Amino acid sequence: MLLPTSPKQTVSEFALCLLCAVGYVLAARNAPGQPKQAMKVNAFELVGNSIGSGQQVFLGTEDKVYIIDKTENNPTQINGHPAWAAEWSASSKQTRPMDVTTNSFCAGGSVLGNGTWLNVGGNQAVTYGGVTATGQLGGPPYNDLDGGQSIRMLNPCDGGDCNWFLVAPMTTRRWYPTLETLQDGSIIIAGGCTYGGYVSDAGQTNPTYEFFPSRGQPIVSPILQSTLPTNLYPLIWLLPSGKLFVQSGWKTVLLDMDQNKETPLQDMPDAVRVYPASAGNTMLPLTPDNNYTASIMFCGGSNIRTEQWSQNWDVPHWPASSSCVQITPDQSPNYVELDALPEGRTMGNLILLPDGRILCLNGAKTGTAGYGNGSFNIGQSYADQPHLTPLMYDPKAPATKRWSLNGFSSSMIPRMYHSTATLLPDGSIFVAGSNPNSDVNTTAPYPTEYRIERFYPSYYNQRRPEPQGLPNQLSYGGSYFNVSLTLADLFGNVDSIQTAKVIVMRTGFSTHTMNMGMRSVQLQSSFTGSGDGSAVLHVNQLPPNPAIMPPGPALLFVVINGVPSVGIQVMCGSGKIEKQSTMPVQNLPTSNIITTQAGQKQISGTSFLVHSARNWLVFMMKYVGAVSAILLF
């Protein structure tokens, strides 16, 4: 029953409701960006089922990871055939089957400058056991189409209504191609072979590269011609100079795409790094301190000689290499030795973290990538002795002390051939896949793996910075932007602003021990610290060189005392496939911490606790006000 009220009382209640509603909106707008606490850091957690084994994965939105498998007899069905693609939600841990139509086995991928993802190439249509189907235009049992020339595209979404679609095919077949996004947002597609195998051969190699959108017929690459049989999935990075670093077999070159000219660099020392030797590889973070100079790191692989790459000997028990090397190709043609891995490792993913460290996980101690039916194989696997415990590389640690195993829990799941990993916005790592089998086999020594894990680095459970004022798009040069941080964001000490870093990260397309396109760029910044313990970061846009961070989607983090905020997705550049505009870099204000004036208390120690309690009380008042507003209405 409604009680009678006076007009004055009604107006007062309405005003109260309005104020409460405004308080609720403000509280929501300033809601903490804190991930749900993990049970344990430096450890793994099971977080779902991948539907198709995670042979290829990439982060498409802040919440969605996309999974691509080969055509095989997965139990989940879609459109009358097994699903070999899926979408996984980080928030719900649920997976949605997707249809990619053609056989995406050992395809490559990257993202265009407009945010559309490409997945290209693959295998013929197959039947049970991966045997070539008699018809290549669909039919039982898998109703798959030949994927060798396919270009599959996806515009990621959070509504559950986006799907893969096909566009005009490539001019040539590519199985095991590599993709890299270029400075105009287009993509180079390089290498591969026509019909696959453990390694390539002269009868089916495709030693060429082409572009999407198309620039015409493929162009022959001398390095891919001369590095048989280990020229599949060549390792390629766009450098700040605008040239491409290309590594294949034992050889290395710089490719000038404008001149179609390759300049030889030093041969790769110690081991083969490309598939199927499959070393971990990454471009190290590009920062103001290194003047945005690219260095590329390789760890592990196999020191198998060219003439040994066959299937008629005991490959699975050949010890993997522990060698790590680095090259800075825009400055020097030579590799330098780094701290070696504690143990040899093949198929070990290197994942850039927002705090500047590099996580190494997955892989095996012996053998190589690939599968087959040789008498020496472990089931069908060419590898054995899985690595279950990750390790961490700190580029800033003293030489000989950069690798660390301390404090890491082991996974219970072997992740070898066809395993994947990618960074998520909350700073955890999505881990999936492992399937050294020609078709689904859940009883093999190393079975088809559908379980998804997350790995939580050491920073995960710490209170995260909650920066205010982050943009949703970054230009190449131009005016700086300001980011506000509270005393709590600075861990109770305004001096912590001196540790602040603003990091832009592309998480890449993960497959076959590569994360194609993965890179990390630190933005130039300065700061102003206030007497109340808060601070403002003044942050430059991306450097005025799109070859440092190619256009397209990326994650933006603010890192304080080595603890990253939850990343937000931003668009680098214009959001179009085009020559990107560049602007002069605006000068930043001089860094400064304003000293506490006379009569003011410095907020630290106990005062920080009082300050935090006050913020908590204000939030609770807003919450109670919101509830009251609902009840009054």
XYZ file of C-alpha atoms in Angstrom:
633
model
C 0.000 0.000 0.000
C 1.318 3.453 -0.903
C 1.475 5.991 1.901
C 0.191 9.507 1.166
C 2.946 12.064 0.709
C 3.063 15.806 0.439
C 4.293 17.488 -2.758
C 7.334 18.740 -0.838
C 8.088 15.238 0.385
C 7.657 13.860 -3.141
C 10.104 16.397 -4.550
C 12.578 15.624 -1.781
C 12.343 11.888 -2.398
C 12.774 12.429 -6.145
C 15.868 14.557 -5.526
C 17.243 11.870 -3.228
C 16.552 9.214 -5.845
C 18.235 11.313 -8.527
C 21.300 11.869 -6.380
C 21.453 8.167 -5.539
C 21.160 7.243 -9.206
C 23.940 9.679 -10.108
C 26.056 8.181 -7.343
C 25.433 4.718 -8.735
C 26.461 5.786 -12.239
C 29.620 7.385 -10.910
C 30.410 4.287 -8.897
C 29.928 2.115 -11.983
C 32.069 4.410 -14.126
C 34.848 4.240 -11.559
C 34.391 0.508 -10.825
C 37.718 -1.145 -10.057
C 39.378 -2.952 -12.934
C 40.337 -5.901 -10.774
C 40.314 -9.465 -12.118
C 38.890 -12.272 -10.039
C 41.582 -13.632 -7.737
C 43.327 -16.829 -8.808
C 43.592 -19.742 -6.414
C 47.370 -19.652 -6.820
C 49.882 -17.609 -8.809
C 52.666 -19.072 -10.929
C 50.231 -21.925 -11.491
C 47.689 -23.315 -13.965
C 43.902 -23.586 -13.722
C 41.504 -25.534 -15.944
C 39.042 -23.095 -17.535
C 37.005 -24.933 -20.133
C 36.829 -27.091 -23.230
C 38.122 -25.918 -26.618
C 35.672 -27.966 -28.805
C 38.410 -28.292 -31.428
C 41.967 -28.921 -30.299
C 43.692 -25.528 -30.046
C 46.109 -25.762 -32.956
C 45.730 -22.035 -33.690
C 44.459 -19.351 -31.303
C 44.215 -15.569 -31.089
C 42.626 -12.950 -28.839
C 39.871 -11.205 -30.806
C 38.199 -8.971 -28.193
C 38.859 -8.250 -24.536
C 36.701 -11.289 -23.716
C 36.929 -13.661 -26.686
C 39.637 -16.059 -27.820
C 39.215 -17.771 -31.193
C 40.337 -21.369 -31.657
C 41.057 -23.107 -34.979
C 41.779 -26.802 -35.449
C 42.293 -28.996 -38.490
C 39.443 -30.995 -39.997
C 39.025 -34.021 -37.754
C 36.406 -36.039 -35.908
C 35.759 -33.673 -33.006
C 32.657 -34.669 -31.016
C 30.902 -31.287 -31.249
C 28.897 -30.870 -34.451
C 27.974 -27.765 -36.440
C 26.030 -27.582 -39.713
C 26.082 -31.358 -40.049
C 29.814 -31.939 -39.582
C 32.425 -31.859 -36.782
C 33.331 -28.381 -35.564
C 36.980 -27.477 -36.026
C 36.753 -23.892 -34.820
C 35.360 -22.195 -31.721
C 35.041 -19.011 -29.672
C 35.915 -19.090 -25.949
C 34.765 -16.465 -23.446
C 37.212 -15.459 -20.717
C 34.382 -14.193 -18.497
C 32.036 -17.183 -18.739
C 34.538 -19.927 -19.632
C 32.008 -21.118 -22.204
C 32.862 -22.126 -25.772
C 30.793 -21.617 -28.920
C 31.365 -23.850 -31.978
C 32.108 -22.085 -35.260
C 32.267 -23.168 -38.895
C 35.332 -22.352 -41.007
C 34.096 -24.525 -43.925
C 37.483 -25.407 -45.442
C 40.326 -27.444 -43.951
C 42.418 -25.026 -41.882
C 45.092 -27.599 -40.999
C 48.413 -25.790 -40.342
C 47.156 -22.446 -41.636
C 48.637 -19.048 -40.765
C 47.023 -15.905 -39.456
C 47.279 -12.237 -38.550
C 45.116 -9.139 -38.172
C 44.587 -6.393 -40.732
C 44.874 -2.703 -39.925
C 41.062 -2.451 -39.807
C 40.746 -5.163 -37.130
C 39.645 -8.029 -39.391
C 41.498 -11.298 -38.810
C 42.837 -13.470 -41.619
C 43.379 -17.219 -41.526
C 44.914 -18.506 -44.745
C 45.957 -21.740 -46.379
C 45.649 -25.273 -45.083
C 45.199 -28.784 -46.363
C 43.029 -30.688 -48.801
C 39.651 -32.064 -47.816
C 40.179 -35.241 -45.793
C 38.341 -38.236 -44.451
C 39.013 -40.408 -41.373
C 42.651 -40.459 -40.250
C 43.537 -37.398 -42.306
C 43.411 -39.388 -45.553
C 42.779 -37.247 -48.645
C 39.082 -37.306 -49.578
C 38.076 -38.482 -53.026
C 36.082 -35.290 -53.527
C 37.440 -31.878 -52.630
C 34.137 -29.994 -52.675
C 32.583 -31.525 -49.584
C 30.925 -34.810 -48.743
C 30.891 -37.390 -45.953
C 32.179 -37.961 -43.400
C 33.459 -34.447 -42.602
C 31.873 -32.346 -45.349
C 35.001 -30.212 -45.510
C 36.362 -28.351 -48.504
C 39.928 -28.047 -49.748
C 41.579 -25.230 -47.748
C 44.920 -24.954 -49.532
C 44.164 -21.587 -51.159
C 41.519 -20.374 -48.713
C 41.389 -16.916 -47.197
C 39.086 -17.039 -44.167
C 38.088 -13.787 -42.450
C 36.526 -12.895 -39.112
C 35.416 -9.671 -37.474
C 35.545 -10.603 -33.760
C 32.550 -9.818 -31.581
C 31.186 -10.181 -28.069
C 27.597 -10.868 -29.112
C 28.060 -14.486 -30.200
C 26.892 -13.664 -33.722
C 30.118 -13.245 -35.715
C 31.218 -16.018 -38.057
C 34.040 -16.919 -40.388
C 33.538 -16.151 -44.060
C 35.514 -16.909 -47.211
C 36.784 -14.363 -49.733
C 38.541 -14.800 -53.077
C 41.304 -17.395 -52.690
C 45.046 -16.917 -52.883
C 46.762 -17.370 -56.232
C 48.600 -20.450 -54.975
C 48.371 -23.236 -52.391
C 50.009 -22.702 -49.014
C 50.309 -25.223 -46.177
C 52.415 -23.881 -43.234
C 52.525 -20.207 -44.339
C 53.649 -17.288 -42.167
C 51.812 -13.959 -41.981
C 52.999 -10.569 -40.745
C 51.044 -7.298 -40.620
C 52.812 -4.445 -42.411
C 53.023 -0.708 -41.734
C 49.993 0.106 -43.908
C 47.826 -2.558 -42.243
C 48.086 -5.027 -45.137
C 49.599 -8.490 -44.621
C 52.448 -10.397 -46.228
C 51.833 -14.144 -46.703
C 55.044 -16.134 -47.112
C 56.154 -19.677 -47.761
C 54.486 -23.007 -47.258
C 54.066 -26.011 -49.487
C 51.298 -27.448 -51.619
C 50.311 -30.718 -49.946
C 52.236 -30.962 -46.682
C 54.398 -33.501 -44.928
C 56.868 -33.713 -42.049
C 59.181 -31.385 -43.983
C 59.016 -29.829 -47.444
C 60.633 -31.040 -50.655
C 61.471 -29.730 -54.098
C 58.337 -31.227 -55.631
C 55.887 -29.200 -53.547
C 57.690 -26.244 -51.996
C 56.149 -22.795 -52.443
C 59.149 -20.460 -51.964
C 57.221 -17.254 -52.636
C 55.391 -14.446 -50.898
C 52.290 -12.436 -51.739
C 50.112 -9.833 -50.052
C 46.583 -9.279 -48.837
C 44.969 -7.233 -50.226
C 46.569 -8.672 -53.338
C 49.375 -6.817 -55.092
C 49.542 -9.301 -57.973
C 51.338 -12.567 -58.555
C 53.580 -14.173 -55.894
C 57.231 -13.127 -55.732
C 60.013 -15.706 -55.511
C 62.124 -15.638 -52.331
C 65.725 -16.875 -52.659
C 65.997 -17.764 -48.954
C 62.914 -19.962 -49.144
C 64.254 -21.572 -52.330
C 67.591 -22.414 -50.712
C 66.550 -23.716 -47.283
C 64.814 -26.976 -48.123
C 63.647 -29.090 -46.452
C 63.145 -26.793 -43.393
C 61.560 -23.753 -45.038
C 58.001 -24.133 -43.665
C 56.564 -21.479 -41.336
C 59.556 -19.135 -41.850
C 60.126 -16.762 -38.936
C 59.304 -13.219 -40.061
C 59.160 -9.825 -38.329
C 58.552 -6.298 -39.584
C 61.439 -4.132 -38.363
C 61.379 -0.412 -37.488
C 63.442 0.180 -40.641
C 60.488 -1.050 -42.691
C 62.406 -4.128 -43.822
C 61.459 -7.701 -42.961
C 63.651 -10.037 -40.950
C 63.325 -13.555 -42.427
C 64.790 -16.704 -40.897
C 64.467 -20.113 -42.569
C 66.496 -23.303 -42.175
C 69.969 -22.182 -41.151
C 69.839 -18.912 -43.132
C 68.803 -15.350 -42.291
C 68.145 -12.315 -44.519
C 66.756 -8.809 -44.497
C 64.031 -8.401 -47.124
C 63.497 -5.006 -48.729
C 59.911 -5.387 -49.983
C 60.108 -2.260 -52.163
C 63.084 -3.638 -54.091
C 62.297 -7.365 -53.630
C 65.909 -7.695 -52.493
C 67.283 -10.002 -49.804
C 70.474 -9.125 -47.918
C 72.151 -12.090 -46.169
C 72.861 -11.935 -42.435
C 74.835 -14.406 -40.345
C 73.637 -18.013 -40.505
C 71.681 -19.173 -37.466
C 74.075 -20.641 -34.877
C 73.633 -23.812 -32.810
C 70.252 -25.127 -33.974
C 67.453 -25.010 -36.516
C 64.714 -22.733 -35.114
C 61.888 -23.024 -37.677
C 59.315 -25.840 -37.839
C 59.712 -28.744 -37.197
C 62.667 -27.920 -34.925
C 60.306 -25.291 -33.481
C 62.292 -23.001 -31.212
C 60.622 -20.376 -29.073
C 60.956 -16.959 -30.688
C 59.942 -13.367 -30.034
C 60.830 -9.774 -30.733
C 61.965 -8.212 -27.452
C 60.065 -5.145 -26.152
C 60.619 -1.905 -28.071
C 61.177 0.912 -25.579
C 62.405 4.511 -25.355
C 65.509 3.168 -23.575
C 66.514 1.074 -26.587
C 65.375 3.805 -28.999
C 62.739 1.430 -30.375
C 65.404 -0.830 -31.830
C 64.264 -4.377 -32.559
C 66.099 -7.392 -31.160
C 64.809 -10.898 -31.858
C 65.339 -13.838 -29.519
C 65.357 -17.577 -30.290
C 65.492 -20.343 -27.671
C 65.648 -24.091 -28.164
C 64.940 -26.003 -31.352
C 66.990 -28.899 -32.724
C 70.531 -29.070 -34.094
C 69.597 -31.598 -36.775
C 71.658 -31.325 -39.945
C 69.952 -30.701 -43.268
C 70.524 -34.236 -44.554
C 69.052 -35.743 -41.350
C 65.527 -34.411 -41.862
C 63.819 -37.695 -42.672
C 61.436 -40.023 -40.861
C 63.520 -43.201 -40.841
C 65.475 -42.738 -37.595
C 64.782 -42.153 -33.903
C 63.738 -38.498 -34.121
C 61.583 -38.603 -30.931
C 64.612 -39.161 -28.708
C 66.958 -36.631 -30.282
C 67.792 -34.115 -27.500
C 66.353 -30.643 -28.062
C 68.721 -27.679 -28.036
C 69.101 -25.407 -25.011
C 70.751 -22.608 -27.012
C 69.365 -19.057 -26.900
C 70.567 -16.354 -29.283
C 69.602 -12.827 -30.189
C 70.059 -10.564 -33.192
C 69.492 -6.819 -33.695
C 69.191 -6.857 -37.490
C 68.780 -3.125 -38.150
C 72.136 -2.582 -36.392
C 74.195 -5.736 -36.848
C 74.152 -8.831 -39.094
C 75.428 -11.069 -36.286
C 73.805 -13.215 -33.628
C 74.957 -13.081 -30.014
C 74.630 -15.803 -27.401
C 72.218 -15.368 -24.501
C 71.732 -17.339 -21.318
C 70.924 -20.901 -22.334
C 67.740 -22.626 -21.282
C 68.117 -24.771 -18.147
C 67.184 -27.784 -20.311
C 66.767 -28.363 -24.013
C 63.292 -27.527 -25.312
C 61.470 -27.878 -28.605
C 58.018 -26.338 -29.154
C 58.382 -23.977 -26.180
C 56.246 -20.839 -26.641
C 57.778 -17.497 -25.647
C 55.043 -15.114 -24.490
C 55.654 -11.409 -23.843
C 54.197 -10.178 -20.545
C 53.196 -6.556 -19.885
C 55.814 -6.262 -17.114
C 58.621 -6.846 -19.640
C 59.384 -10.452 -18.741
C 59.023 -13.397 -21.127
C 57.223 -16.591 -20.161
C 58.324 -19.898 -21.668
C 55.851 -22.790 -21.512
C 54.808 -25.941 -23.403
C 57.151 -28.161 -25.393
C 59.294 -31.248 -25.013
C 62.815 -32.245 -24.049
C 63.378 -34.521 -27.033
C 62.296 -34.832 -30.640
C 60.593 -32.317 -32.899
C 57.175 -31.113 -33.989
C 55.178 -33.248 -36.389
C 53.576 -36.673 -36.391
C 53.765 -39.807 -38.504
C 53.643 -43.576 -38.468
C 57.333 -44.443 -38.159
C 58.482 -47.335 -35.990
C 60.302 -44.962 -33.630
C 57.320 -42.695 -32.956
C 55.600 -42.375 -29.587
C 52.146 -43.237 -30.851
C 52.336 -40.862 -33.802
C 54.346 -38.163 -32.007
C 57.824 -37.110 -33.122
C 58.501 -35.763 -29.612
C 58.704 -37.206 -26.124
C 59.352 -36.145 -22.522
C 57.030 -33.147 -22.248
C 57.995 -30.031 -20.328
C 55.258 -29.477 -17.752
C 56.846 -26.629 -15.776
C 57.152 -23.114 -17.242
C 60.069 -20.793 -16.709
C 60.590 -17.040 -16.871
C 63.147 -14.902 -18.690
C 63.967 -11.438 -17.372
C 65.888 -9.412 -19.983
C 66.952 -6.917 -17.303
C 68.497 -9.471 -14.965
C 72.298 -9.919 -14.956
C 73.716 -12.288 -17.559
C 73.689 -15.943 -16.426
C 70.727 -15.196 -14.114
C 67.967 -14.353 -16.574
C 66.114 -17.676 -16.515
C 64.168 -18.628 -13.405
C 62.315 -21.820 -12.461
C 61.703 -20.939 -8.835
C 58.161 -21.033 -7.525
C 56.447 -22.375 -10.637
C 53.826 -25.090 -10.385
C 53.594 -27.699 -13.116
C 50.717 -28.398 -15.438
C 49.287 -31.883 -15.543
C 48.783 -31.669 -19.310
C 51.525 -32.374 -21.871
C 51.452 -29.566 -24.452
C 53.587 -30.502 -27.440
C 52.816 -30.515 -31.174
C 49.849 -28.288 -32.034
C 49.795 -26.539 -28.651
C 49.282 -22.795 -28.311
C 49.395 -19.901 -25.847
C 48.410 -16.240 -25.860
C 48.266 -13.328 -23.415
C 44.851 -12.259 -22.093
C 43.881 -8.698 -21.033
C 44.025 -9.558 -17.321
C 47.668 -10.595 -17.719
C 47.036 -14.323 -17.476
C 47.988 -16.725 -20.278
C 45.509 -18.798 -22.277
C 46.970 -22.260 -22.969
C 45.392 -24.871 -25.248
C 45.976 -27.651 -27.726
C 48.401 -30.541 -28.205
C 47.469 -33.131 -30.782
C 50.275 -35.088 -32.458
C 47.697 -37.325 -34.140
C 46.288 -37.583 -37.666
C 42.714 -37.597 -36.333
C 41.058 -37.375 -32.935
C 42.691 -39.905 -30.627
C 41.942 -39.662 -26.917
C 43.794 -42.871 -25.973
C 47.167 -42.191 -27.650
C 50.277 -41.712 -25.487
C 49.908 -37.990 -26.271
C 46.172 -37.655 -26.976
C 44.041 -35.056 -28.696
C 43.713 -32.379 -26.022
C 40.585 -30.268 -25.463
C 41.224 -28.904 -21.976
C 41.950 -25.171 -21.729
C 44.187 -23.774 -19.006
C 45.076 -20.328 -17.745
C 48.477 -19.641 -16.278
C 48.628 -16.870 -13.661
C 51.962 -14.980 -13.440
C 53.327 -13.767 -10.097
C 51.702 -10.316 -10.372
C 48.212 -11.689 -10.949
C 46.678 -11.444 -7.462
C 48.158 -8.072 -6.600
C 45.949 -5.006 -6.484
C 45.956 -3.651 -10.060
C 46.324 -0.013 -11.104
C 43.024 1.455 -12.311
C 44.132 4.216 -14.688
C 41.588 6.794 -15.791
C 41.718 8.594 -19.135
C 43.039 5.866 -21.412
C 42.174 6.464 -25.081
C 40.530 3.915 -27.369
C 42.718 4.839 -30.349
C 46.391 5.721 -30.730
C 47.896 7.826 -33.506
C 51.449 7.845 -34.874
C 52.769 10.981 -33.214
C 50.562 13.882 -32.216
C 49.337 15.299 -28.912
C 50.031 13.475 -25.688
C 47.232 12.291 -23.413
C 46.929 12.326 -19.621
C 46.241 9.294 -17.429
C 45.157 9.762 -13.809
C 46.295 7.435 -11.030
C 45.133 7.434 -7.436
C 47.207 6.900 -4.331
C 45.915 3.328 -4.218
C 47.055 2.801 -7.821
C 50.509 3.907 -6.678
C 50.531 1.395 -3.810
C 50.347 4.147 -1.181
C 53.441 6.020 -2.307
C 53.415 8.781 -4.892
C 57.079 8.019 -5.652
C 55.860 4.831 -7.349
C 54.847 7.014 -10.294
C 58.528 6.938 -11.231
C 58.158 3.233 -12.081
C 55.141 3.786 -14.358
C 55.206 2.386 -17.881
C 52.508 2.521 -20.541
C 52.675 -0.564 -22.747
C 50.977 -1.349 -26.067
C 50.888 -5.069 -26.893
C 49.842 -7.129 -29.891
C 49.237 -10.655 -28.631
C 49.631 -12.232 -32.069
C 48.362 -15.370 -33.789
C 49.612 -18.457 -31.965
C 50.430 -21.667 -33.805
C 53.405 -24.018 -34.112
C 55.452 -22.267 -31.388
C 55.027 -18.881 -33.067
C 52.871 -15.914 -32.109
C 52.794 -14.233 -35.510
C 52.790 -10.459 -35.071
C 53.308 -10.453 -31.296
C 55.152 -7.366 -30.071
C 55.351 -4.946 -27.159
C 55.966 -1.179 -27.393
C 56.465 1.143 -24.420
C 55.145 4.661 -24.939
C 57.246 7.651 -23.922
C 55.822 9.264 -20.775
C 56.484 11.765 -18.002
C 54.580 12.392 -14.778
C 53.290 14.919 -12.298
C 52.877 13.680 -8.735
C 50.530 15.594 -6.418
C 50.702 16.408 -2.754
C 47.624 14.262 -2.072
C 49.470 11.162 -3.292
C 47.786 10.911 -6.684
C 49.572 11.439 -9.976
C 49.077 12.100 -13.665
C 50.988 10.369 -16.434
C 51.607 12.427 -19.570
C 51.837 9.875 -22.381
C 52.950 10.277 -25.965
C 51.111 8.555 -28.760
C 52.843 5.790 -30.686
C 56.162 6.777 -32.270
C 55.568 8.365 -35.703
C 56.674 5.177 -37.478
C 53.986 2.532 -38.144
C 56.672 -0.108 -38.641
C 57.317 0.005 -34.864
C 53.708 -0.955 -34.046
C 51.677 -1.811 -37.150
C 48.091 -0.541 -37.366
C 45.291 -2.652 -35.952
C 43.961 -3.725 -32.542
C 46.239 -4.023 -29.519
C 46.062 -4.039 -25.725
C 47.012 -1.002 -23.626
C 48.423 -1.503 -20.123
C 49.693 0.795 -17.371
C 52.336 -0.903 -15.244
C 53.222 0.361 -11.747
C 55.922 -1.321 -9.647
C 55.854 -4.192 -12.135
C 52.104 -4.749 -11.702
C 50.005 -4.244 -14.872
C 46.518 -2.833 -15.038
C 43.940 -4.931 -16.818
C 44.549 -4.221 -20.498
C 41.998 -2.466 -22.661
C 41.709 -2.966 -26.394
C 42.712 0.025 -28.507
C 43.034 0.670 -32.220
C 46.503 1.613 -33.429
C 46.394 3.968 -36.377
C 43.443 4.969 -38.541
C 41.534 1.686 -38.376
C 41.937 1.359 -42.149
C 44.255 -0.478 -44.530
C 46.115 2.505 -45.899
C 49.297 4.510 -45.593
C 49.163 5.746 -42.016
C 49.404 9.446 -41.230
C 52.258 10.493 -38.977
C 52.553 13.675 -36.937
C 55.311 15.407 -34.985
C 55.704 14.197 -31.416
C 54.505 16.712 -28.844
C 56.996 17.548 -26.108
C 56.046 16.125 -22.732
C 55.993 18.156 -19.507
C 59.013 17.686 -17.270
C 58.507 14.958 -14.694
C 57.831 16.372 -11.255
C 56.482 15.341 -7.865
C 54.904 18.271 -6.052
C 56.154 18.396 -2.494
C 53.656 18.523 0.360
C 52.986 22.086 1.430
C 53.175 23.277 5.026
C 50.174 22.274 7.086
C 49.332 19.280 4.865
C 49.884 15.705 5.882
C 51.756 13.418 3.529
C 49.585 10.442 2.634
C 51.618 7.368 3.379
C 51.691 4.545 5.879
C 48.771 4.789 8.297
C 47.369 7.768 6.400
C 47.154 5.540 3.323
C 44.998 3.083 5.256
C 42.725 5.919 6.369
C 42.600 7.244 2.793
C 41.704 3.792 1.438
C 39.071 3.309 4.124
C 37.543 6.663 3.209
C 37.348 5.659 -0.455
C 35.738 2.365 0.554
C 33.207 4.218 2.720
C 32.324 6.575 -0.137
C 31.776 3.625 -2.433
C 29.546 1.886 0.133
C 27.511 5.065 0.559
C 26.973 5.189 -3.193
C 25.962 1.529 -3.163
C 23.528 1.987 -0.292
C 22.190 5.080 -2.026
C 21.591 3.099 -5.205
C 19.714 0.397 -3.313
C 17.685 3.055 -1.530
C 16.852 4.651 -4.871
C 15.523 1.360 -6.182
C 13.407 0.819 -3.069
C 12.033 4.369 -3.125
C 11.102 4.093 -6.794
